[in-house]
Backbone as numpy.savetxt, mean C-alpha at the origin, in Angstrom:
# Nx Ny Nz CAx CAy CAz Cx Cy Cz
9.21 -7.07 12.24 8.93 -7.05 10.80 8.66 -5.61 10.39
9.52 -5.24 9.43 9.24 -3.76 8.77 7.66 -3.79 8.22
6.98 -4.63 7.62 5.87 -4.55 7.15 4.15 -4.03 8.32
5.20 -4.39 9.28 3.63 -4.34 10.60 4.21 -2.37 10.89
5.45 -1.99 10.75 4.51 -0.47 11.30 4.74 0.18 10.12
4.62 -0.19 9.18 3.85 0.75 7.85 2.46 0.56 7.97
2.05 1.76 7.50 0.67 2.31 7.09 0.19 0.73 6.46
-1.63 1.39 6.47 -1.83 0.33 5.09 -1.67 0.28 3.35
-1.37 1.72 3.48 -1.20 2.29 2.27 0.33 2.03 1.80
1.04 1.95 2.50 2.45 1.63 2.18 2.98 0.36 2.37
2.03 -0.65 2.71 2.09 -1.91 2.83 1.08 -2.89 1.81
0.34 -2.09 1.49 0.19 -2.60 -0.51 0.94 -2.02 -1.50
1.66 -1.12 -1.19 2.90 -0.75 -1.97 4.10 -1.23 -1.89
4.46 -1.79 -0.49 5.33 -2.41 -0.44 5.26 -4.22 -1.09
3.69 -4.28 -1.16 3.52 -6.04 -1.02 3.68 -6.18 -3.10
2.91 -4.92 -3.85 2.82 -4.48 -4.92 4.49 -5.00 -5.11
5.35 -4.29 -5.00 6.73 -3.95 -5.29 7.30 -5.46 -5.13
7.09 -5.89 -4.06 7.42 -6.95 -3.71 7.10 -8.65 -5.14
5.64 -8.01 -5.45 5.30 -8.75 -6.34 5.42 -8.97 -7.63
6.09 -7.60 -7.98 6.71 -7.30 -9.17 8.06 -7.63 -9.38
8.31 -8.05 -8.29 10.45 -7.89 -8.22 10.01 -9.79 -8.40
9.22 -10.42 -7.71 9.20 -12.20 -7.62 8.73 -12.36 -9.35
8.06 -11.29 -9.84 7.59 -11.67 -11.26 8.85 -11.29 -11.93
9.27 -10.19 -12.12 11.14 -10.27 -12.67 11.72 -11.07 -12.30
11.97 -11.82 -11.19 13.00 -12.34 -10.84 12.65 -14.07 -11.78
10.72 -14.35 -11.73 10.43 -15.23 -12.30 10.92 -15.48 -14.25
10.67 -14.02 -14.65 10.99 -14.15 -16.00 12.75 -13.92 -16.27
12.97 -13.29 -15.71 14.81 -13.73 -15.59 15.16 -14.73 -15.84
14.38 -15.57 -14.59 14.99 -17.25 -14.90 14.35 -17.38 -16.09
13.12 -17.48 -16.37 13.02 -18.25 -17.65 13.84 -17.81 -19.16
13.82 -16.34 -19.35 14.83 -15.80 -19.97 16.45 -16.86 -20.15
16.92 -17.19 -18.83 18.19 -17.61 -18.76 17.69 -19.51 -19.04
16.38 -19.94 -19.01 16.45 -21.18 -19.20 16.14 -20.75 -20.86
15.63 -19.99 -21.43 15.49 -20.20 -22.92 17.05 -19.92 -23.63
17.63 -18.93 -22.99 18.94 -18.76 -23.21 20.26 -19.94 -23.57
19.85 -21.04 -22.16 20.00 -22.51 -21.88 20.24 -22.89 -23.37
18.49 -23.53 -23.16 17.96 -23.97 -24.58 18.57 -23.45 -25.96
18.61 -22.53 -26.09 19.30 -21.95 -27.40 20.54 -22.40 -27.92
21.42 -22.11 -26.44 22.62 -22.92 -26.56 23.11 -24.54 -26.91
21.79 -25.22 -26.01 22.19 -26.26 -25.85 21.39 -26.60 -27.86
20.75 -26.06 -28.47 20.25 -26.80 -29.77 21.67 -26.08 -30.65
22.06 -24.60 -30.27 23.29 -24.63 -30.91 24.77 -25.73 -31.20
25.29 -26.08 -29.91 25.57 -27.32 -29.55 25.42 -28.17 -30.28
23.77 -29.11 -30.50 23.13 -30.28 -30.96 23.53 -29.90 -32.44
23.56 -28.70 -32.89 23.38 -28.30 -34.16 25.15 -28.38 -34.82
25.79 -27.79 -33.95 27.32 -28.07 -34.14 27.71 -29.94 -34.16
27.42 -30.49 -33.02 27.58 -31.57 -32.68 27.13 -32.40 -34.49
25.57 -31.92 -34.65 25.03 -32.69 -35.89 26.53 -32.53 -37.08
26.79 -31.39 -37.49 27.00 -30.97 -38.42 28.73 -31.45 -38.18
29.47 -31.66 -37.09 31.01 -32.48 -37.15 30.21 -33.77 -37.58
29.38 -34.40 -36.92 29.55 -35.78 -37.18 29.39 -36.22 -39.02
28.37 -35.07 -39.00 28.06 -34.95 -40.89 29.45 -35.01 -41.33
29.96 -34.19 -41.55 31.09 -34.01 -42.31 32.15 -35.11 -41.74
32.21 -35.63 -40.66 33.14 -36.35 -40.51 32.36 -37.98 -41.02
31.72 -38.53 -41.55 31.02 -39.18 -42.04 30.67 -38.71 -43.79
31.02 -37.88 -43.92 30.92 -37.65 -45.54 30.14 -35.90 -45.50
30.09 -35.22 -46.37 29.27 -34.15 -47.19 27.71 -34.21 -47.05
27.58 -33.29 -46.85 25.64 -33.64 -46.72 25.68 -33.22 -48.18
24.37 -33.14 -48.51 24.37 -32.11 -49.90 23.49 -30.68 -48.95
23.54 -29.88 -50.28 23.14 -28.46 -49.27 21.64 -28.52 -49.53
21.11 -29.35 -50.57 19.46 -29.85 -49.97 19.43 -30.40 -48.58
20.21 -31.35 -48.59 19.94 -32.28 -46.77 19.99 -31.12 -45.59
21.49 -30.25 -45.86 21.52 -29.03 -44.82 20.49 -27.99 -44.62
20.14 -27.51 -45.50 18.99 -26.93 -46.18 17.37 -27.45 -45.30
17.08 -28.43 -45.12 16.24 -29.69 -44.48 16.40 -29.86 -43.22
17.94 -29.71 -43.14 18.17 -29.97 -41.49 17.90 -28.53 -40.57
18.43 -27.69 -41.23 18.11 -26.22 -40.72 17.09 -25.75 -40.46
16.23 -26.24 -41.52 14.42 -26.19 -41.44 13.75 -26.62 -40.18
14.48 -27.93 -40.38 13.85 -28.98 -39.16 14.12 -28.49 -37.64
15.57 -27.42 -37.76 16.49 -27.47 -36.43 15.28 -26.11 -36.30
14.90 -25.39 -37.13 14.48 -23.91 -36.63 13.14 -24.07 -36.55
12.29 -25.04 -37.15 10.95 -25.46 -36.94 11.24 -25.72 -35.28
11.84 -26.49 -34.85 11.24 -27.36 -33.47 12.04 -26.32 -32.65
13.04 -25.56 -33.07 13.07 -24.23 -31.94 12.12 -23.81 -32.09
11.49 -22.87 -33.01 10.40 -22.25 -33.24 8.85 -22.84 -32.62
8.82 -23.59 -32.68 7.83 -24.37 -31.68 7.81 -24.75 -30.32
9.40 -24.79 -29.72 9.34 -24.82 -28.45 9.45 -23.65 -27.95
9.96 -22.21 -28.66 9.93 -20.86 -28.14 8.34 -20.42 -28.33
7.38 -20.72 -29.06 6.01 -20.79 -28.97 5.53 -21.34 -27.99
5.51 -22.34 -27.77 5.31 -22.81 -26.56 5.31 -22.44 -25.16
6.78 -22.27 -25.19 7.23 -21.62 -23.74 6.58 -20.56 -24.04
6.62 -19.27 -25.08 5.68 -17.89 -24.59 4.29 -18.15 -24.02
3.46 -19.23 -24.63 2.56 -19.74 -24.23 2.79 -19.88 -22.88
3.22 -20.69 -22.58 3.31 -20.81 -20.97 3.45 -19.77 -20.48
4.38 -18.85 -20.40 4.82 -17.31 -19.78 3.66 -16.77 -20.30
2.78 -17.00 -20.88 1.68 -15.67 -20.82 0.67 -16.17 -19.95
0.38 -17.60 -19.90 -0.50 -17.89 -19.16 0.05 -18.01 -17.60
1.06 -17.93 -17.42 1.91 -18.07 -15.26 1.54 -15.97 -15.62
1.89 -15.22 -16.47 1.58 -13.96 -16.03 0.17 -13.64 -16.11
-0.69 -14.35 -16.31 -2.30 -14.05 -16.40 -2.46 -14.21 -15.23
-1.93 -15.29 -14.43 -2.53 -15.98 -12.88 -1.52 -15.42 -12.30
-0.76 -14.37 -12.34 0.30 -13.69 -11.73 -0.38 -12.69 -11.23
-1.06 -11.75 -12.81 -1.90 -10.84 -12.06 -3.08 -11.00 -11.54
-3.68 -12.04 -11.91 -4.83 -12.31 -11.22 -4.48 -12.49 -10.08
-3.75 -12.73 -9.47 -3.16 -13.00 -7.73 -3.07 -11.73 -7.40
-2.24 -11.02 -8.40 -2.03 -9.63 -7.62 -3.45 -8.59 -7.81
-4.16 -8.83 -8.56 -5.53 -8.15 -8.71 -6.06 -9.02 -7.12
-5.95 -10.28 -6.89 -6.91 -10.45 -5.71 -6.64 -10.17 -4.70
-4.97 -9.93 -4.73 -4.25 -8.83 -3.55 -4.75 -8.08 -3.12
-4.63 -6.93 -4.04 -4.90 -5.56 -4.39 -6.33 -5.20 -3.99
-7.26 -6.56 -4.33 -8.73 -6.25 -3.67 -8.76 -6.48 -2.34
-8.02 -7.01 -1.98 -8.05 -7.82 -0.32 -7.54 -6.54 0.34
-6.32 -5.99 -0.18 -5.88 -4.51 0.11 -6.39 -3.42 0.34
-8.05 -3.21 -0.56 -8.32 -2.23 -0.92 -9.42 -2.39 0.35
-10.00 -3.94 0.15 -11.01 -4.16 1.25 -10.85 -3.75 3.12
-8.84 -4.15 3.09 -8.86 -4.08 4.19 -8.26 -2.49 4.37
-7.98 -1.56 3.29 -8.17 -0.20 3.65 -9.55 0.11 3.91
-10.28 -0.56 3.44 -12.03 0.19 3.29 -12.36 0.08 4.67
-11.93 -1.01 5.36 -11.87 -1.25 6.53 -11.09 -0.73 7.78
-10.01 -0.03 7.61 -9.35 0.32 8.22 -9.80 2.33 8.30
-10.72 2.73 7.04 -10.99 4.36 6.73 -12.00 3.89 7.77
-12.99 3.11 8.07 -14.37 2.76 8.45 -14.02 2.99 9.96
-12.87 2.40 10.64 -12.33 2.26 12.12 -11.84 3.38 12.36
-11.09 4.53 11.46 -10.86 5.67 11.82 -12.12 6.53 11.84
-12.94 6.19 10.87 -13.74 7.43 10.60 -14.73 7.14 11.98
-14.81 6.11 12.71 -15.66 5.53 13.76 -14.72 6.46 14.92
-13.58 5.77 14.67 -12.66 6.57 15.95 -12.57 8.21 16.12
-12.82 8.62 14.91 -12.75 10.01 14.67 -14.17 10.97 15.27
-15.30 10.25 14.54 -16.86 10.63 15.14 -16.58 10.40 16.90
-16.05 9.54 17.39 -16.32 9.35 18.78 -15.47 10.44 19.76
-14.46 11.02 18.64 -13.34 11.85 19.18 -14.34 12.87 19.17
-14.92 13.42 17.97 -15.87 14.26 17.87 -16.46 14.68 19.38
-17.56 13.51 19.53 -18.66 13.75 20.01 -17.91 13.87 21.77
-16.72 13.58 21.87 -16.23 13.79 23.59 -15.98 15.10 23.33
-15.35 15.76 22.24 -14.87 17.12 22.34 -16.13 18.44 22.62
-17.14 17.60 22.06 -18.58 18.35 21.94 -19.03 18.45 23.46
-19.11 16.99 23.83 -19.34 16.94 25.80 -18.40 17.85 26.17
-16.87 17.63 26.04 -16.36 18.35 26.63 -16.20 20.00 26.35
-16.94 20.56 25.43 -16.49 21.89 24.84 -17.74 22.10 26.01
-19.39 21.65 25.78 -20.29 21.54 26.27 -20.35 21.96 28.09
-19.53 21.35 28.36 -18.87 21.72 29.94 -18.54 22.54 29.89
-17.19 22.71 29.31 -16.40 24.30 29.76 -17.28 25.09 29.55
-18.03 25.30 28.31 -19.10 26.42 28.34 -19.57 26.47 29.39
-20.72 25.45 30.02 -21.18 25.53 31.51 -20.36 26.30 32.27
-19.00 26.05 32.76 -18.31 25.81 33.62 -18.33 27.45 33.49
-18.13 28.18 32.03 -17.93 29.31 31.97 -19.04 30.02 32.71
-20.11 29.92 32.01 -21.09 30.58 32.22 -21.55 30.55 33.61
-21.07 29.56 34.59 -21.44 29.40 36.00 -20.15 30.90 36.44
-18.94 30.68 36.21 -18.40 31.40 36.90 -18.38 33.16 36.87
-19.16 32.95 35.23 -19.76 34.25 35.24 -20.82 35.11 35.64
-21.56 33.88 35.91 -22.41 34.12 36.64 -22.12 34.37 38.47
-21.28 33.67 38.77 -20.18 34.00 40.34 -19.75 35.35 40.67
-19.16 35.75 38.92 -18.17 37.15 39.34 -19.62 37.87 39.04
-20.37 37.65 38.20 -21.29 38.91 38.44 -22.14 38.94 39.58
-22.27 37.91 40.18 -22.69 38.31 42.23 -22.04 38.68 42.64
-20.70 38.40 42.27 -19.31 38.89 43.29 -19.39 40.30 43.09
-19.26 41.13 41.74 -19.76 42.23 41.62 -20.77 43.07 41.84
-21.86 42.28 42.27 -23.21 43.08 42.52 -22.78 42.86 44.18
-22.27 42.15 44.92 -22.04 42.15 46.25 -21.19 43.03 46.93
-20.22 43.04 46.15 -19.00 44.04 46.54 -19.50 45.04 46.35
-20.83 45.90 45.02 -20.89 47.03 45.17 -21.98 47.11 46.34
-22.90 45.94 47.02 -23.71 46.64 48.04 -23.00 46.37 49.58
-21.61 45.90 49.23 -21.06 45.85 50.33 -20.05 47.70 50.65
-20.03 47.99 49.06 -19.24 49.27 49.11 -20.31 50.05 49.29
-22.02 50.49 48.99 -22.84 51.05 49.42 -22.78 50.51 51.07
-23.08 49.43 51.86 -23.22 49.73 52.91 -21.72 50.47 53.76
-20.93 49.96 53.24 -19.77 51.03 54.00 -19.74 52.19 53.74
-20.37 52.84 52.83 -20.37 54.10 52.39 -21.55 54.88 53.61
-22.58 53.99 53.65 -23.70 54.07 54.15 -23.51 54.19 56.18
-22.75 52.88 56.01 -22.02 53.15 57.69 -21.15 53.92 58.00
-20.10 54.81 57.31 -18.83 55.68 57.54 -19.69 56.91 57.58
-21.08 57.16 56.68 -21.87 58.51 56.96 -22.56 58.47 58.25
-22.79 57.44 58.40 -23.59 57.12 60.01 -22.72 57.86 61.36
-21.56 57.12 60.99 -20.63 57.46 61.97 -19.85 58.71 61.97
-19.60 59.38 60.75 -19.52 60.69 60.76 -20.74 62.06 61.48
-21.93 61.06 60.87 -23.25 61.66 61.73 -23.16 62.06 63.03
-22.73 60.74 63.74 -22.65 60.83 65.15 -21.85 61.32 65.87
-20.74 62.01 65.52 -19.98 62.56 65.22 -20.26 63.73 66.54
């Protein structure tokens, strides 16, 4: 799954994106079912108006009445339906707001495990800086015997080659 080695940060962006494309894809359809609807009262409205005339003349009061009636009860079912579409996008974002908190919670959670992992990285580098220092200071302490030895090892040879020149 592409989603497990993204970050967490790019996996509420991805889930974000994700949730926005199911909410387009949701109002699309309904778009294309009101679209439907439109058609199909166009239709009802054609359909009304052959059978009228093929049955006699309305008068243009009756048409007049019928048009009213045909654009009232569209007009009320396109009310409606927005009604509905505002209330599926209220609980749309409210889902994605409780996402987004669950997201935010489990970054808060995830800064908390680094910043833990990070202090502990810390505190080995500190032991370990802590050593080498030691480690330093022992061996400097080595070469400076090594140096105080070698010079009373170069005084006693200095000291024995006069001896033996002495005796000479």
């Amino acid at each position: 799954d592409e989603a497990t080695a993204l970050d967490p940060q790019q996996r509420m962006a991805l889930e974000k994106v994700r949730n926005q494309i199911a909410l387009e894809r949701e109002l699309r359809e309904l778009a294309e079912l009101e679209l439907e609807e439109v058609n199909m009262n166009i239709e009802d409205a054609q359909a009304a108006l052959e059978k009228a005339a093929s049955g006699g003349q309305l008068s243009e009061e009756q048409q007049v009445k019928w048009h009213k009636k045909a654009l009232l009860a569209s007009f009320d079912e396109h009310r409606a339906e927005m009604r509905r579409l505002r209330r599926r996008q209220a609980a749309l974002e409210r889902a994605q707001q409780t996402s987004e908190s669950k997201h935010q919670h489990e970054d808060l959670s995830v800064l908390r495990r680094t910043v833990e992992q990070l202090t502990s990285q810390i505190e080995q580098s500190k032991r370990q800086n802590e050593s080498l220092r030691q480690q330093v200071e022992a061996r400097q302490g080595l070469r400076s015997e090594s140096n105080a030895m070698l010079s009373v090892q170069d005084e006693l040879e200095a000291a024995l080659y006069e001896e033996l020149e002495w005796k000479r």
